[in-house]
């Protein structure tokens, strides 16, 4: 975002983003199939004895769901001439960003509360929430916002309202909102008393 604010002053940030985006697209993604469709997720590296490696079972996190919005924002502000030098285009960034947004949306839809977990393992036909709590993170909704602003597709408004409604219904307390302990339980597994 600093590159957008001042491309001259923060030009290195723009180039760094392009290198990181290409690397992430090529090395840090995985898919899972649900009801006959593939969904894309951003994974993470783990430090092994020989350096950084992908875990045997790719892991994704709620925080990684900012990436969809980041790719979409980049698709709208970076020019294709510069992107081509890095093997990218605004269309490839947009398409990939939308895939990530849809995957993160599905991380919510697939849970019993309709809210996504803090972290999950991506398996061929499922996602397994190994950190099943929800601590009121905004990343998925932020990326859906970018998807709507970039495409104008009202489907993203519907997704946003659906997820927002689920969050309000499961996290509202008498004096605000609280994180919940298990998004894959109908009752949310109780609150964690943190806002």
Short mmCIF file of C-alpha atoms in Angstrom, two decimals:
data_model
loop_
_atom_site.label_atom_id
_atom_site.label_comp_id
_atom_site.label_asym_id
_atom_site.label_seq_id
_atom_site.Cartn_x
_atom_site.Cartn_y
_atom_site.Cartn_z
CA UNK A 1 0.00 0.00 0.00
CA UNK A 2 2.95 2.35 0.59
CA UNK A 3 3.81 2.02 -3.11
CA UNK A 4 0.31 3.24 -3.98
CA UNK A 5 0.65 6.25 -1.70
CA UNK A 6 3.94 7.38 -3.25
CA UNK A 7 5.29 5.27 -6.14
CA UNK A 8 8.46 7.33 -6.49
CA UNK A 9 9.44 7.23 -2.85
CA UNK A 10 8.39 3.60 -2.33
CA UNK A 11 9.21 2.17 -5.76
CA UNK A 12 11.23 -0.66 -4.21
CA UNK A 13 8.09 -1.78 -2.36
CA UNK A 14 6.25 -2.12 -5.68
CA UNK A 15 9.03 -4.23 -7.17
CA UNK A 16 9.29 -6.29 -4.00
CA UNK A 17 5.56 -6.95 -4.15
CA UNK A 18 5.80 -8.17 -7.74
CA UNK A 19 8.56 -10.64 -6.86
CA UNK A 20 6.66 -11.82 -3.78
CA UNK A 21 3.38 -12.13 -5.69
CA UNK A 22 4.94 -14.28 -8.40
CA UNK A 23 6.66 -16.45 -5.81
CA UNK A 24 3.48 -16.87 -3.75
CA UNK A 25 1.44 -17.79 -6.82
CA UNK A 26 4.03 -20.39 -7.86
CA UNK A 27 4.99 -21.81 -4.47
CA UNK A 28 2.55 -21.05 -1.67
CA UNK A 29 -0.83 -22.20 -2.93
CA UNK A 30 -2.81 -25.36 -2.62
CA UNK A 31 -6.32 -26.44 -3.53
CA UNK A 32 -9.05 -28.57 -2.05
CA UNK A 33 -12.19 -29.91 -3.68
CA UNK A 34 -15.62 -29.34 -2.21
CA UNK A 35 -18.86 -30.38 -3.91
CA UNK A 36 -17.04 -30.90 -7.19
CA UNK A 37 -15.20 -27.53 -7.26
CA UNK A 38 -11.60 -26.63 -6.51
CA UNK A 39 -10.83 -23.84 -4.04
CA UNK A 40 -7.47 -22.13 -3.70
CA UNK A 41 -5.72 -21.26 -0.44
CA UNK A 42 -2.49 -19.49 0.45
CA UNK A 43 -0.27 -21.79 2.50
CA UNK A 44 2.81 -21.18 4.62
CA UNK A 45 6.36 -22.41 4.91
CA UNK A 46 7.77 -24.16 7.95
CA UNK A 47 11.36 -24.05 9.06
CA UNK A 48 12.88 -27.48 8.83
CA UNK A 49 16.39 -28.70 9.56
CA UNK A 50 17.45 -27.90 5.99
CA UNK A 51 15.68 -24.54 5.66
CA UNK A 52 12.18 -23.36 4.81
CA UNK A 53 9.88 -26.01 3.33
CA UNK A 54 6.18 -26.52 2.72
CA UNK A 55 4.61 -28.69 5.43
CA UNK A 56 3.49 -32.16 4.39
CA UNK A 57 -0.12 -31.12 4.94
CA UNK A 58 -0.41 -27.50 3.72
CA UNK A 59 -1.65 -25.12 6.37
CA UNK A 60 -3.57 -21.91 5.85
CA UNK A 61 -4.52 -19.22 8.33
CA UNK A 62 -7.18 -16.59 8.65
CA UNK A 63 -4.46 -13.93 8.42
CA UNK A 64 -3.46 -15.28 4.99
CA UNK A 65 -6.91 -14.32 3.75
CA UNK A 66 -5.69 -10.72 3.38
CA UNK A 67 -3.80 -11.96 0.30
CA UNK A 68 -6.88 -12.09 -1.93
CA UNK A 69 -7.54 -8.40 -1.35
CA UNK A 70 -3.86 -7.60 -1.80
CA UNK A 71 -3.74 -9.29 -5.20
CA UNK A 72 -6.95 -7.54 -6.23
CA UNK A 73 -5.65 -4.14 -5.17
CA UNK A 74 -2.41 -4.78 -7.06
CA UNK A 75 -4.39 -5.76 -10.17
CA UNK A 76 -6.10 -2.37 -10.10
CA UNK A 77 -3.06 -0.16 -9.53
CA UNK A 78 -0.02 -1.82 -11.12
CA UNK A 79 0.46 -1.41 -14.85
CA UNK A 80 0.87 -4.39 -17.16
CA UNK A 81 4.10 -3.13 -18.71
CA UNK A 82 5.89 -3.33 -15.37
CA UNK A 83 4.10 -6.53 -14.37
CA UNK A 84 5.20 -8.35 -17.54
CA UNK A 85 8.83 -8.00 -16.46
CA UNK A 86 7.90 -10.22 -13.52
CA UNK A 87 5.84 -12.73 -15.51
CA UNK A 88 2.56 -11.23 -14.28
CA UNK A 89 -0.38 -9.24 -15.62
CA UNK A 90 -3.18 -7.31 -13.98
CA UNK A 91 -5.56 -10.03 -15.20
CA UNK A 92 -3.49 -12.82 -13.61
CA UNK A 93 -3.35 -10.93 -10.30
CA UNK A 94 -7.10 -10.29 -10.42
CA UNK A 95 -7.98 -13.89 -11.26
CA UNK A 96 -5.71 -15.24 -8.55
CA UNK A 97 -7.03 -12.73 -6.01
CA UNK A 98 -10.62 -13.75 -6.74
CA UNK A 99 -9.68 -17.43 -6.35
CA UNK A 100 -8.18 -16.70 -2.93
CA UNK A 101 -11.24 -14.68 -1.89
CA UNK A 102 -13.52 -17.54 -2.85
CA UNK A 103 -11.36 -20.06 -0.97
CA UNK A 104 -11.42 -17.95 2.18
CA UNK A 105 -15.17 -17.43 1.85
CA UNK A 106 -15.51 -21.21 1.67
CA UNK A 107 -13.44 -21.58 4.85
CA UNK A 108 -16.41 -19.87 6.53
CA UNK A 109 -19.20 -21.64 4.65
CA UNK A 110 -17.77 -25.06 5.46
CA UNK A 111 -17.87 -24.50 9.24
CA UNK A 112 -21.00 -25.14 11.32
CA UNK A 113 -21.16 -21.54 12.62
CA UNK A 114 -20.61 -20.06 9.15
CA UNK A 115 -17.41 -18.45 10.50
CA UNK A 116 -13.89 -19.40 9.47
CA UNK A 117 -11.29 -20.83 11.85
CA UNK A 118 -8.01 -19.23 12.87
CA UNK A 119 -6.01 -21.95 11.07
CA UNK A 120 -6.71 -25.09 9.09
CA UNK A 121 -5.00 -27.88 7.21
CA UNK A 122 -5.90 -28.07 3.53
CA UNK A 123 -6.52 -31.69 2.55
CA UNK A 124 -7.59 -32.93 -0.90
CA UNK A 125 -11.32 -32.98 -0.12
CA UNK A 126 -11.66 -31.05 3.11
CA UNK A 127 -10.24 -28.40 5.38
CA UNK A 128 -9.46 -29.46 8.94
CA UNK A 129 -9.65 -26.61 11.48
CA UNK A 130 -6.72 -27.39 13.80
CA UNK A 131 -7.02 -23.94 15.43
CA UNK A 132 -10.84 -23.75 15.44
CA UNK A 133 -11.29 -20.46 17.29
CA UNK A 134 -12.31 -17.14 15.77
CA UNK A 135 -10.76 -14.02 17.29
CA UNK A 136 -12.76 -11.38 15.38
CA UNK A 137 -10.34 -11.07 12.48
CA UNK A 138 -11.38 -8.88 9.50
CA UNK A 139 -9.21 -10.31 6.69
CA UNK A 140 -11.85 -12.30 4.83
CA UNK A 141 -14.37 -9.46 4.86
CA UNK A 142 -11.68 -6.99 3.78
CA UNK A 143 -10.76 -9.16 0.79
CA UNK A 144 -14.42 -9.61 -0.15
CA UNK A 145 -14.74 -5.81 -0.04
CA UNK A 146 -11.90 -5.49 -2.55
CA UNK A 147 -13.53 -8.17 -4.74
CA UNK A 148 -16.72 -6.14 -4.85
CA UNK A 149 -14.95 -2.82 -5.48
CA UNK A 150 -12.79 -4.27 -8.27
CA UNK A 151 -15.52 -6.29 -10.02
CA UNK A 152 -18.76 -4.54 -9.07
CA UNK A 153 -20.33 -8.00 -8.73
CA UNK A 154 -23.16 -7.83 -6.11
CA UNK A 155 -22.47 -11.49 -5.23
CA UNK A 156 -19.61 -10.19 -3.07
CA UNK A 157 -21.99 -7.89 -1.20
CA UNK A 158 -24.18 -10.93 -0.48
CA UNK A 159 -21.17 -12.93 0.72
CA UNK A 160 -20.09 -10.08 2.96
CA UNK A 161 -23.54 -9.70 4.50
CA UNK A 162 -23.83 -13.46 5.03
CA UNK A 163 -20.49 -13.65 6.87
CA UNK A 164 -21.08 -10.44 8.82
CA UNK A 165 -24.48 -11.75 9.96
CA UNK A 166 -22.92 -15.05 11.09
CA UNK A 167 -20.24 -13.16 13.03
CA UNK A 168 -22.78 -10.92 14.74
CA UNK A 169 -25.06 -13.86 15.58
CA UNK A 170 -22.28 -15.98 17.12
CA UNK A 171 -20.01 -13.38 18.77
CA UNK A 172 -22.36 -10.71 20.17
CA UNK A 173 -22.35 -10.47 23.93
CA UNK A 174 -24.19 -8.18 26.32
CA UNK A 175 -21.51 -5.49 26.07
CA UNK A 176 -19.89 -5.98 22.66
CA UNK A 177 -18.41 -8.92 20.79
CA UNK A 178 -16.18 -11.78 21.87
CA UNK A 179 -14.09 -14.30 20.02
CA UNK A 180 -15.40 -17.86 20.05
CA UNK A 181 -13.59 -21.11 20.76
CA UNK A 182 -14.76 -23.48 18.03
CA UNK A 183 -16.29 -22.40 14.73
CA UNK A 184 -17.14 -25.99 13.83
CA UNK A 185 -19.63 -26.36 16.70
CA UNK A 186 -23.15 -25.03 16.34
CA UNK A 187 -22.83 -23.03 19.57
CA UNK A 188 -19.33 -21.75 18.78
CA UNK A 189 -17.85 -23.65 21.71
CA UNK A 190 -18.25 -20.69 24.06
CA UNK A 191 -16.70 -17.24 24.09
CA UNK A 192 -13.08 -16.43 24.89
CA UNK A 193 -13.95 -13.17 26.70
CA UNK A 194 -11.72 -11.08 24.41
CA UNK A 195 -12.78 -8.30 22.04
#
